[in-house]
Short mmCIF file of N, CA, C and O in Angstrom, two decimals:
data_model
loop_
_atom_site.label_atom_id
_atom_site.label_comp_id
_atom_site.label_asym_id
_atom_site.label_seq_id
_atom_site.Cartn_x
_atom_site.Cartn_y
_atom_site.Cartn_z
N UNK A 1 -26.27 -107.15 56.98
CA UNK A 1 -27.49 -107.38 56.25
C UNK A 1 -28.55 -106.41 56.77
O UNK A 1 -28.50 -105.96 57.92
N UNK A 2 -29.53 -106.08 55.91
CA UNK A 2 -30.24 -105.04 56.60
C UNK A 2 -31.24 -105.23 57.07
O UNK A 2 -31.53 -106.42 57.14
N UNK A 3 -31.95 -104.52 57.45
CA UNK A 3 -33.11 -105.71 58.54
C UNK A 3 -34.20 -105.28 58.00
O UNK A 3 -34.11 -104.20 57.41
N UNK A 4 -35.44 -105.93 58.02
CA UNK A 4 -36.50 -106.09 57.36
C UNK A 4 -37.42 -104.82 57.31
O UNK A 4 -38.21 -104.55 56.41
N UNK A 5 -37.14 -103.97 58.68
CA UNK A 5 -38.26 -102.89 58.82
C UNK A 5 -37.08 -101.78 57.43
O UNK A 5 -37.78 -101.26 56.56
N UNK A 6 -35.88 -101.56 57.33
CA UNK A 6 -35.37 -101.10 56.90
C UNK A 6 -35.99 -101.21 55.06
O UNK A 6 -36.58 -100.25 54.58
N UNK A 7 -35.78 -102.35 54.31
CA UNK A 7 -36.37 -103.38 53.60
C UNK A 7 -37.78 -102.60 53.17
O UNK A 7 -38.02 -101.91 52.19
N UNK A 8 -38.53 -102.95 54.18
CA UNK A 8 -40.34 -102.63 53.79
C UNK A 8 -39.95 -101.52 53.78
O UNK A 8 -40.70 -101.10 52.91
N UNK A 9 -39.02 -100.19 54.22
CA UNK A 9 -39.40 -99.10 54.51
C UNK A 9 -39.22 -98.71 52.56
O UNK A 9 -39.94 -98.06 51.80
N UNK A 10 -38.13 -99.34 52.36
CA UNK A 10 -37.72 -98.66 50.92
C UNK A 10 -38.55 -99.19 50.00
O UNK A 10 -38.65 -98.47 49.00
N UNK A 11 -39.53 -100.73 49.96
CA UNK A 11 -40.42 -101.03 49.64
C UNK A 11 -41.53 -100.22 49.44
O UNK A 11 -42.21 -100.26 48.41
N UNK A 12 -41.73 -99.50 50.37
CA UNK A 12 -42.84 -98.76 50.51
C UNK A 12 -42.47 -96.85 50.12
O UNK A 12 -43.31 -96.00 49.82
N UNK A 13 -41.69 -96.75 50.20
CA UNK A 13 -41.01 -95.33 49.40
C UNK A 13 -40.80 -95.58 47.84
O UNK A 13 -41.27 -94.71 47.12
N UNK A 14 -40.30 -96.42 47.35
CA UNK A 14 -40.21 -96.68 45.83
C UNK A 14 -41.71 -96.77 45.26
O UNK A 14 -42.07 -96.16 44.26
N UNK A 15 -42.82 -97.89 46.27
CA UNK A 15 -43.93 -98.12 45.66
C UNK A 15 -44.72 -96.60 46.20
O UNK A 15 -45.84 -96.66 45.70
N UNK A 16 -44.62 -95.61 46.81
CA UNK A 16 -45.40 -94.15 46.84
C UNK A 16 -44.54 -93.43 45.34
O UNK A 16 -45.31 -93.18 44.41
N UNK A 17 -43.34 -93.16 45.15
CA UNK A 17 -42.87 -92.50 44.14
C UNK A 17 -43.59 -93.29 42.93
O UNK A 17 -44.35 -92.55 42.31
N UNK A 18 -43.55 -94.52 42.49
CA UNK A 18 -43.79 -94.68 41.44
C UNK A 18 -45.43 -94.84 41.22
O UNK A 18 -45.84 -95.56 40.31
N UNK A 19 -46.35 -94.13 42.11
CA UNK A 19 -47.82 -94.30 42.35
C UNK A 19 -47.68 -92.76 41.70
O UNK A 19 -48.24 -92.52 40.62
N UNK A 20 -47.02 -91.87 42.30
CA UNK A 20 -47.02 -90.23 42.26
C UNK A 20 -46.22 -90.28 41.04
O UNK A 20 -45.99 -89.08 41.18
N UNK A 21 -45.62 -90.55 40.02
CA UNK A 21 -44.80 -90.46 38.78
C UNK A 21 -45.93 -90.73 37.85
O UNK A 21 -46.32 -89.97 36.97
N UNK A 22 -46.51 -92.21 38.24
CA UNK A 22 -47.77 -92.37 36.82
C UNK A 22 -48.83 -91.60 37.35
O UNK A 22 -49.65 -91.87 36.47
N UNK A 23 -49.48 -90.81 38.18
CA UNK A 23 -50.61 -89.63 37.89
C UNK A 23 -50.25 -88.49 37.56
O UNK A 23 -50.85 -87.80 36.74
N UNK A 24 -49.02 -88.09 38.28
CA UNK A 24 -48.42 -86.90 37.15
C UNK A 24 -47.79 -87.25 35.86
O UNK A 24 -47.01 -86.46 35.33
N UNK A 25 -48.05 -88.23 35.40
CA UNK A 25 -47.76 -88.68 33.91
C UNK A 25 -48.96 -88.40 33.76
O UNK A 25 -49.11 -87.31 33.20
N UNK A 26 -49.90 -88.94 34.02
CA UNK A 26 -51.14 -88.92 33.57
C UNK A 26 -52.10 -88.01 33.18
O UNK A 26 -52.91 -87.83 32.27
N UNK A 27 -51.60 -87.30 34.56
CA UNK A 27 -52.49 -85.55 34.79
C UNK A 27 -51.86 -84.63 33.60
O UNK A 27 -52.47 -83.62 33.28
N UNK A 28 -50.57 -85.00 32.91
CA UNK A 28 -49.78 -83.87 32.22
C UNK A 28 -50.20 -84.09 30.87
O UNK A 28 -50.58 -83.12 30.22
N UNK A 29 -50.18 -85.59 30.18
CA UNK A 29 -50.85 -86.08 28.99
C UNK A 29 -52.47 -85.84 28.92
O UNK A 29 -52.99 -85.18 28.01
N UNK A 30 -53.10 -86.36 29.82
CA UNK A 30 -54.40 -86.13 29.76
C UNK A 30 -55.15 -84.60 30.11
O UNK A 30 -56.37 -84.42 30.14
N UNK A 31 -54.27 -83.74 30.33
CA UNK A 31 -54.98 -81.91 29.91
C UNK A 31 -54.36 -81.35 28.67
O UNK A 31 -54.92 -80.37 28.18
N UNK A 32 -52.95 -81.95 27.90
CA UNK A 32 -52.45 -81.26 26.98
C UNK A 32 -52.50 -82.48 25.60
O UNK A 32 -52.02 -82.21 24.49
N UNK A 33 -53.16 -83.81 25.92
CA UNK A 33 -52.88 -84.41 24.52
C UNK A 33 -54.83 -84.97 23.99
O UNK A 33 -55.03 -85.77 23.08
N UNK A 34 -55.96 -84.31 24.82
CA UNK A 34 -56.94 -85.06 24.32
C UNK A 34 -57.83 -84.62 23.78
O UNK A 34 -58.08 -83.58 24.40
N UNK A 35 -58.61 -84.74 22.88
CA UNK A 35 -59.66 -84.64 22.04
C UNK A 35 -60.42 -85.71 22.02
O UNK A 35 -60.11 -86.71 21.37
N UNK A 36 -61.81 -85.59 22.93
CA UNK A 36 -62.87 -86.13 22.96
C UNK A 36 -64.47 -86.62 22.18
O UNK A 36 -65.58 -86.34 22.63
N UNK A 37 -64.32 -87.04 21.50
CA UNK A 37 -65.68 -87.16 20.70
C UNK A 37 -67.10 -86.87 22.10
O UNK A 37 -66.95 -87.43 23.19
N UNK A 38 -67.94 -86.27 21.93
CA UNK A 38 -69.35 -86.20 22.91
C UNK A 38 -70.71 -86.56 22.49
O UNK A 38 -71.71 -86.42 23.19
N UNK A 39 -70.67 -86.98 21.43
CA UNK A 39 -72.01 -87.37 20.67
C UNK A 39 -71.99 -86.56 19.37
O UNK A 39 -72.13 -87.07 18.25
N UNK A 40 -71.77 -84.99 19.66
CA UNK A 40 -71.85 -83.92 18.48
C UNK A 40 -70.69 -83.30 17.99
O UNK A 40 -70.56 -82.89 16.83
N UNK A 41 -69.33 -83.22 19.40
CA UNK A 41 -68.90 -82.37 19.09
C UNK A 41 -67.35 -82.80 19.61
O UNK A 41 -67.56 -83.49 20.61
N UNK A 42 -66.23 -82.73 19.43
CA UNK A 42 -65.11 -83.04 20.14
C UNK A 42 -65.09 -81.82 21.31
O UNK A 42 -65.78 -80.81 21.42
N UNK A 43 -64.22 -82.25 21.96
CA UNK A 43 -64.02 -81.24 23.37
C UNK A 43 -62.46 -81.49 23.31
O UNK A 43 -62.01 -82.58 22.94
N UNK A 44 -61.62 -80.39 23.72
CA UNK A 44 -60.09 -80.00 23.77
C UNK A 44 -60.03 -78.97 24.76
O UNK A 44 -60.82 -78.58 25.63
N UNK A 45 -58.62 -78.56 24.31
CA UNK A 45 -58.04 -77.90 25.58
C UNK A 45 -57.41 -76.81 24.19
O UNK A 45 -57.66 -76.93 23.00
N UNK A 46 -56.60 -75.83 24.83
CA UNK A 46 -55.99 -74.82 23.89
C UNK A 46 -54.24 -75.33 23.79
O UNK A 46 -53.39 -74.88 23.03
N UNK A 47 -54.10 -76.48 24.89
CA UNK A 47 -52.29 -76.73 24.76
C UNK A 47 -52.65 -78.34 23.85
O UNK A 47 -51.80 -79.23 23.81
N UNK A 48 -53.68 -78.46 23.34
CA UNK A 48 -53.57 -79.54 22.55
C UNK A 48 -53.13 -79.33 21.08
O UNK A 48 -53.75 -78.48 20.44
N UNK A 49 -51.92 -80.12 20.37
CA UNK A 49 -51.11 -79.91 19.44
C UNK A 49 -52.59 -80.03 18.36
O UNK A 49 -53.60 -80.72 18.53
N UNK A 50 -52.28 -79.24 17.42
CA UNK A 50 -53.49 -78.71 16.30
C UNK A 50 -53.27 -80.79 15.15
O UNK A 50 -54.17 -81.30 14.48
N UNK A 51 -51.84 -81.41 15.37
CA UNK A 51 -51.92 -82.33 14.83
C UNK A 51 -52.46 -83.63 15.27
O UNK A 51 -52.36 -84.66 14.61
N UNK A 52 -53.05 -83.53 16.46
CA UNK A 52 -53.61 -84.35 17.63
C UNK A 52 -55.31 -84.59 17.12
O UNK A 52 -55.92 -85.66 17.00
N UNK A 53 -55.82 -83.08 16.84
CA UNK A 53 -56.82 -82.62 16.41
C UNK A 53 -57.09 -82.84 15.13
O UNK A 53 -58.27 -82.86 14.77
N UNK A 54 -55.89 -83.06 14.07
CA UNK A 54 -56.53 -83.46 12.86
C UNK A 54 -56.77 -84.87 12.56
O UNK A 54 -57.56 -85.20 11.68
N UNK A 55 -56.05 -85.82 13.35
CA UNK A 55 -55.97 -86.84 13.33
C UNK A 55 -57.41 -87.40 14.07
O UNK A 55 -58.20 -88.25 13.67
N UNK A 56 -57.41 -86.83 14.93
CA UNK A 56 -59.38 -86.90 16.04
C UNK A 56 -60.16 -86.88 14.77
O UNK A 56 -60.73 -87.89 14.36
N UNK A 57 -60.20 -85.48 13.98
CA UNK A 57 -61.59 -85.24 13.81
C UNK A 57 -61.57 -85.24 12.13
O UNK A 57 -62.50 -85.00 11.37
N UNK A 58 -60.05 -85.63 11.80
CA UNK A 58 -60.26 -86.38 10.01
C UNK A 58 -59.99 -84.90 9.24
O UNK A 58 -60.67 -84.70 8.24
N UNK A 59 -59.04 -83.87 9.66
CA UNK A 59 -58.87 -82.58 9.18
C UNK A 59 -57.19 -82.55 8.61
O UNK A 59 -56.24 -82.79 9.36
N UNK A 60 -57.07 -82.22 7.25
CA UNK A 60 -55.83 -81.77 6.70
C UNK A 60 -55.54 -80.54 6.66
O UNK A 60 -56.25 -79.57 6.39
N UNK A 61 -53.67 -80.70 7.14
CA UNK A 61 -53.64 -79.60 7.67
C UNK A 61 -52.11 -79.37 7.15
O UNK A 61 -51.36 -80.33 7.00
N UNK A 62 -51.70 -77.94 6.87
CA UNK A 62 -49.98 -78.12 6.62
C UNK A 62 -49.63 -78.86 7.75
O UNK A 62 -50.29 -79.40 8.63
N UNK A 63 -47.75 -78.68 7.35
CA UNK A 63 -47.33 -78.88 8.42
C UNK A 63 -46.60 -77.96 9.45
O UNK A 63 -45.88 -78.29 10.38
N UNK A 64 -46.95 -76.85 9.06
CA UNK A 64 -46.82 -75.59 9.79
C UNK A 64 -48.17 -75.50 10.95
O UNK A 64 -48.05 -75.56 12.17
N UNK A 65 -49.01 -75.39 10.44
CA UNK A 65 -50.59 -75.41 11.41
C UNK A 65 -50.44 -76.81 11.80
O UNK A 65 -51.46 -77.03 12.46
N UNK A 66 -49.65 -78.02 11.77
CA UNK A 66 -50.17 -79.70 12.55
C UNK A 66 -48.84 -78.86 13.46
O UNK A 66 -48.39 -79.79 14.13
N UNK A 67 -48.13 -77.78 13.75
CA UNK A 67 -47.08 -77.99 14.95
C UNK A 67 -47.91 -76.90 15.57
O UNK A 67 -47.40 -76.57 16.65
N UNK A 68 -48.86 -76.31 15.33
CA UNK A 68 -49.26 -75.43 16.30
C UNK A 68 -49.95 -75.87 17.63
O UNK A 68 -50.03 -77.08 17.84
N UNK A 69 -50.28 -75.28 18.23
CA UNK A 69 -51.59 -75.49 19.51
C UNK A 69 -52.54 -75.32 19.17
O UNK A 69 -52.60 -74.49 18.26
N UNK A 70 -54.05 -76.01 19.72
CA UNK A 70 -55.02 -75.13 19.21
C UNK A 70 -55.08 -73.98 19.30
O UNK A 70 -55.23 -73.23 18.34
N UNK A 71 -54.91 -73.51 20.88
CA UNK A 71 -54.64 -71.83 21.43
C UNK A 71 -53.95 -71.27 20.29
O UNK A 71 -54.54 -70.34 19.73
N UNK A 72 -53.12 -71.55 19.93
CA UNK A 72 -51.69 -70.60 19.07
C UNK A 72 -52.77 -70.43 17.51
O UNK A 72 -52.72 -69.43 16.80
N UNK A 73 -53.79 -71.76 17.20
CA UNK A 73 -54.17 -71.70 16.06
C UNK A 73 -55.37 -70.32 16.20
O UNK A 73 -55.29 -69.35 15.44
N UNK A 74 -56.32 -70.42 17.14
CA UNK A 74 -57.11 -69.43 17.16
C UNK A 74 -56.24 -68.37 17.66
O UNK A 74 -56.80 -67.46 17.04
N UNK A 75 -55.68 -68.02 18.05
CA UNK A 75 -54.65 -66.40 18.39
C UNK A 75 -54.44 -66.15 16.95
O UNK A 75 -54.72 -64.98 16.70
N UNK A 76 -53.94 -66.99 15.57
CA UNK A 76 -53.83 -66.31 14.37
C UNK A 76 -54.51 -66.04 14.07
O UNK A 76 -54.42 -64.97 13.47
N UNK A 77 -55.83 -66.68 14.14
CA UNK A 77 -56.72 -66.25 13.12
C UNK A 77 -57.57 -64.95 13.73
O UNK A 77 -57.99 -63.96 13.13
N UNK A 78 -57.65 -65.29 15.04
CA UNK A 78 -58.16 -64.39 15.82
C UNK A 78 -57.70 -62.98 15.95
O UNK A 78 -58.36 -61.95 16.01
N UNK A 79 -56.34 -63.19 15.99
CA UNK A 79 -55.50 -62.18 15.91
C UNK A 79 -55.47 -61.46 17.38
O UNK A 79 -55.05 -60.34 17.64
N UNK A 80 -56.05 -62.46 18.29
CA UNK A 80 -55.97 -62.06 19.97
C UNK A 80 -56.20 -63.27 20.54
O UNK A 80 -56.07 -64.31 19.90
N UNK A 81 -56.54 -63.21 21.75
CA UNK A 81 -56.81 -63.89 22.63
C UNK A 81 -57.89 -64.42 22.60
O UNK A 81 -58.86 -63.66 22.68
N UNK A 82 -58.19 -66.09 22.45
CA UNK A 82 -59.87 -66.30 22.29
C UNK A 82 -60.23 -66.11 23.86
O UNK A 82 -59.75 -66.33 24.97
N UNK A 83 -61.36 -65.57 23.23
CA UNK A 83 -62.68 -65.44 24.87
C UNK A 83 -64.10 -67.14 24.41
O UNK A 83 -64.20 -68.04 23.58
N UNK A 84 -64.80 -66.64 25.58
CA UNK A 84 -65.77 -67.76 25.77
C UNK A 84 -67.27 -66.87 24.58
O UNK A 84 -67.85 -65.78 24.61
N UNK A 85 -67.32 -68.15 23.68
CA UNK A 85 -68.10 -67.45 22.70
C UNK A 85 -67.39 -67.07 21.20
O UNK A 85 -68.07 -66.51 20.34
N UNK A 86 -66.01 -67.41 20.98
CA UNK A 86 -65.78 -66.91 19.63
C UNK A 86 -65.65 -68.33 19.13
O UNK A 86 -65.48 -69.44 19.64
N UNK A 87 -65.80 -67.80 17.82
CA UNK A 87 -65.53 -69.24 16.89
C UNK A 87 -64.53 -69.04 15.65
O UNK A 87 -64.18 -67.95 15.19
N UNK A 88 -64.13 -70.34 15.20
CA UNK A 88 -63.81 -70.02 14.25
C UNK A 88 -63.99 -71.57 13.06
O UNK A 88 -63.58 -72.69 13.35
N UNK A 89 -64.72 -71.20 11.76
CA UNK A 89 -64.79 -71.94 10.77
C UNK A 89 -63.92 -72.08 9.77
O UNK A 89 -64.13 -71.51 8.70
N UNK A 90 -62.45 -73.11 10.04
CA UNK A 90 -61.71 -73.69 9.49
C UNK A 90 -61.78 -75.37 9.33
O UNK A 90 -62.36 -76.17 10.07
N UNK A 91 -61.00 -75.61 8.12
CA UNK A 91 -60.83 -76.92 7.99
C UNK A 91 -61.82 -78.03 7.76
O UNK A 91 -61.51 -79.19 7.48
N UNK A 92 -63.60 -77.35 7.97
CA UNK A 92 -64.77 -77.86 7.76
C UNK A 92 -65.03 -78.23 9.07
O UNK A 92 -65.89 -79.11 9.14
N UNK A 93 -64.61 -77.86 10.08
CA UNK A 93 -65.35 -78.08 11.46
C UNK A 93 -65.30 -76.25 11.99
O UNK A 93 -64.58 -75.39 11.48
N UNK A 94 -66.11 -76.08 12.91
CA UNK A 94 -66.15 -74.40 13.52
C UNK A 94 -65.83 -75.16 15.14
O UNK A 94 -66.36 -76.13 15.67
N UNK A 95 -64.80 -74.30 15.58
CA UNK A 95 -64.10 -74.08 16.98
C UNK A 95 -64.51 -73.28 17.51
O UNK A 95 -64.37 -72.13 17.11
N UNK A 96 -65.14 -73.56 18.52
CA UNK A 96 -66.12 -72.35 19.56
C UNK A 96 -65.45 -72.62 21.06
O UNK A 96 -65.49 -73.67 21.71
N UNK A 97 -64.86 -71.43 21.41
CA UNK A 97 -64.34 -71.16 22.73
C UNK A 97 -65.52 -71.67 23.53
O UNK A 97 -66.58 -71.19 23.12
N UNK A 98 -65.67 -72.50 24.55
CA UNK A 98 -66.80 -72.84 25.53
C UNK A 98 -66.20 -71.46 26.90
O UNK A 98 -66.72 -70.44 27.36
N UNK A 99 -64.91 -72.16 27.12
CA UNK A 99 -64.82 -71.22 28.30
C UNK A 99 -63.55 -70.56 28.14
O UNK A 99 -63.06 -71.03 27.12
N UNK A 100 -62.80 -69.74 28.62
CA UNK A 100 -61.22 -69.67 28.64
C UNK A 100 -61.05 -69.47 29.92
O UNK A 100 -59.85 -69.27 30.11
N UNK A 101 -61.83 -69.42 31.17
CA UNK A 101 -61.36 -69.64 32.69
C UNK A 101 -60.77 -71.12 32.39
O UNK A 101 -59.56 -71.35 32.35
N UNK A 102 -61.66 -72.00 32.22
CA UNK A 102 -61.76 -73.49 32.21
C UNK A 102 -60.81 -74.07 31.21
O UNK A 102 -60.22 -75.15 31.33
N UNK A 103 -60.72 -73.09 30.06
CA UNK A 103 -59.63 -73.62 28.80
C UNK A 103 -61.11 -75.24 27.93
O UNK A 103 -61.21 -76.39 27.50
N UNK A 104 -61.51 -74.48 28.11
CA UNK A 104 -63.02 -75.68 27.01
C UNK A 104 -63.17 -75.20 25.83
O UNK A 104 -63.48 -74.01 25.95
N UNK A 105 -63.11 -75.46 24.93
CA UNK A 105 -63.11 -75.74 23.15
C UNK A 105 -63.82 -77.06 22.72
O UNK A 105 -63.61 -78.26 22.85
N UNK A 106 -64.76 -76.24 22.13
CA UNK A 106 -65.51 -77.52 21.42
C UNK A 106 -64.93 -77.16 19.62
O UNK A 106 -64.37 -76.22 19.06
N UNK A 107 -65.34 -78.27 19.31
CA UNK A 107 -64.92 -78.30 17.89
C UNK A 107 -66.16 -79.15 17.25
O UNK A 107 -66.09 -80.38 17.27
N UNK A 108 -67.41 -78.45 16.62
CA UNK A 108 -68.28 -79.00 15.45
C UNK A 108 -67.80 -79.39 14.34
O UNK A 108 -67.12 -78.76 13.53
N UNK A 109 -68.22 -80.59 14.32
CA UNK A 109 -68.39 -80.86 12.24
C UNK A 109 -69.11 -80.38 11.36
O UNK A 109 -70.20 -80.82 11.74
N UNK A 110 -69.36 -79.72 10.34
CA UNK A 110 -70.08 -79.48 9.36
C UNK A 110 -70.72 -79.88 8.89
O UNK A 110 -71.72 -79.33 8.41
N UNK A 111 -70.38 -81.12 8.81
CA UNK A 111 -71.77 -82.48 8.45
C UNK A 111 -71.46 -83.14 9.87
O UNK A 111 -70.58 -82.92 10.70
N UNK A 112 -72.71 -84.18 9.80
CA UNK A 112 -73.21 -85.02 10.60
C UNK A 112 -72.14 -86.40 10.54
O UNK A 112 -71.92 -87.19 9.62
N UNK A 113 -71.54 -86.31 12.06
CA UNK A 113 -70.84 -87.28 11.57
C UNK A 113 -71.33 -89.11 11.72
O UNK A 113 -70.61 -89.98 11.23
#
C-alpha cells in the first residue's frame, strides 16, 4: 500500500498540472479568439478568425473571408503588411491598426451603436 507522503505527493503534482493546463488554455483562447466591445469601438488581435468578428460586431461576410484572420483579411486588402495607423473601411465598420508591436486593432462602427 502506498504511504501517504507518496499519495499527497501525486495529489499535489496532478493538482499543479491541471492549474498550468487551464491558463494555458486560457492564455491561447483569450489572445486568438476575442473581440471586445470598449464603449466605441471593438478591440482584437490579427490571429482572431474574421468569423469571430462578424458575429461581435453584426457583419456579413462570405464564407471565404468568415475563414480568414483578421491579419490575413487586412494583408488582402492591404496588399502588405498592416502597420500602426492604416485602416481599412469594409463591411460598414473601418479597422484601424492601433499597434502591430502589440498586435491592437480597433474596429469602428459607422453608425452609433
Amino acid at each position: 500500500m502506498p504511504s501517504k507522503e507518496c499519495s499527497l505527493m501525486w495529489v499535489m503534482a496532478l493538482l499543479v498540472l491541471g492549474i498550468g493546463l487551464y491558463f494555458l488554455n486560457r492564455k491561447t483562447h483569450s489572445n486568438s479568439l476575442e473581440v471586445v466591445w470598449q464603449e466605441k469601438y471593438w478591440v482584437t488581435n490579427s490571429t482572431v478568425p474574421m468569423s469571430n468578428v462578424a458575429q461581435a460586431c453584426d457583419l456579413t461576410l462570405s464564407a471565404e473571408e468568415a475563414e480568414l484572420s483578421v491579419g490575413e483579411l487586412l494583408n488582402r486588402y492591404l496588399r502588405r503588411q498592416p502597420h500602426c495607423g492604416d485602416t481599412l473601411n469594409e463591411y460598414g465598420v473601418m479597422f484601424l491598426v492601433i499597434s502591430d508591436v502589440t498586435d491592437t486593432i480597433r474596429i469602428y462602427p459607422r453608425k452609433n451603436r
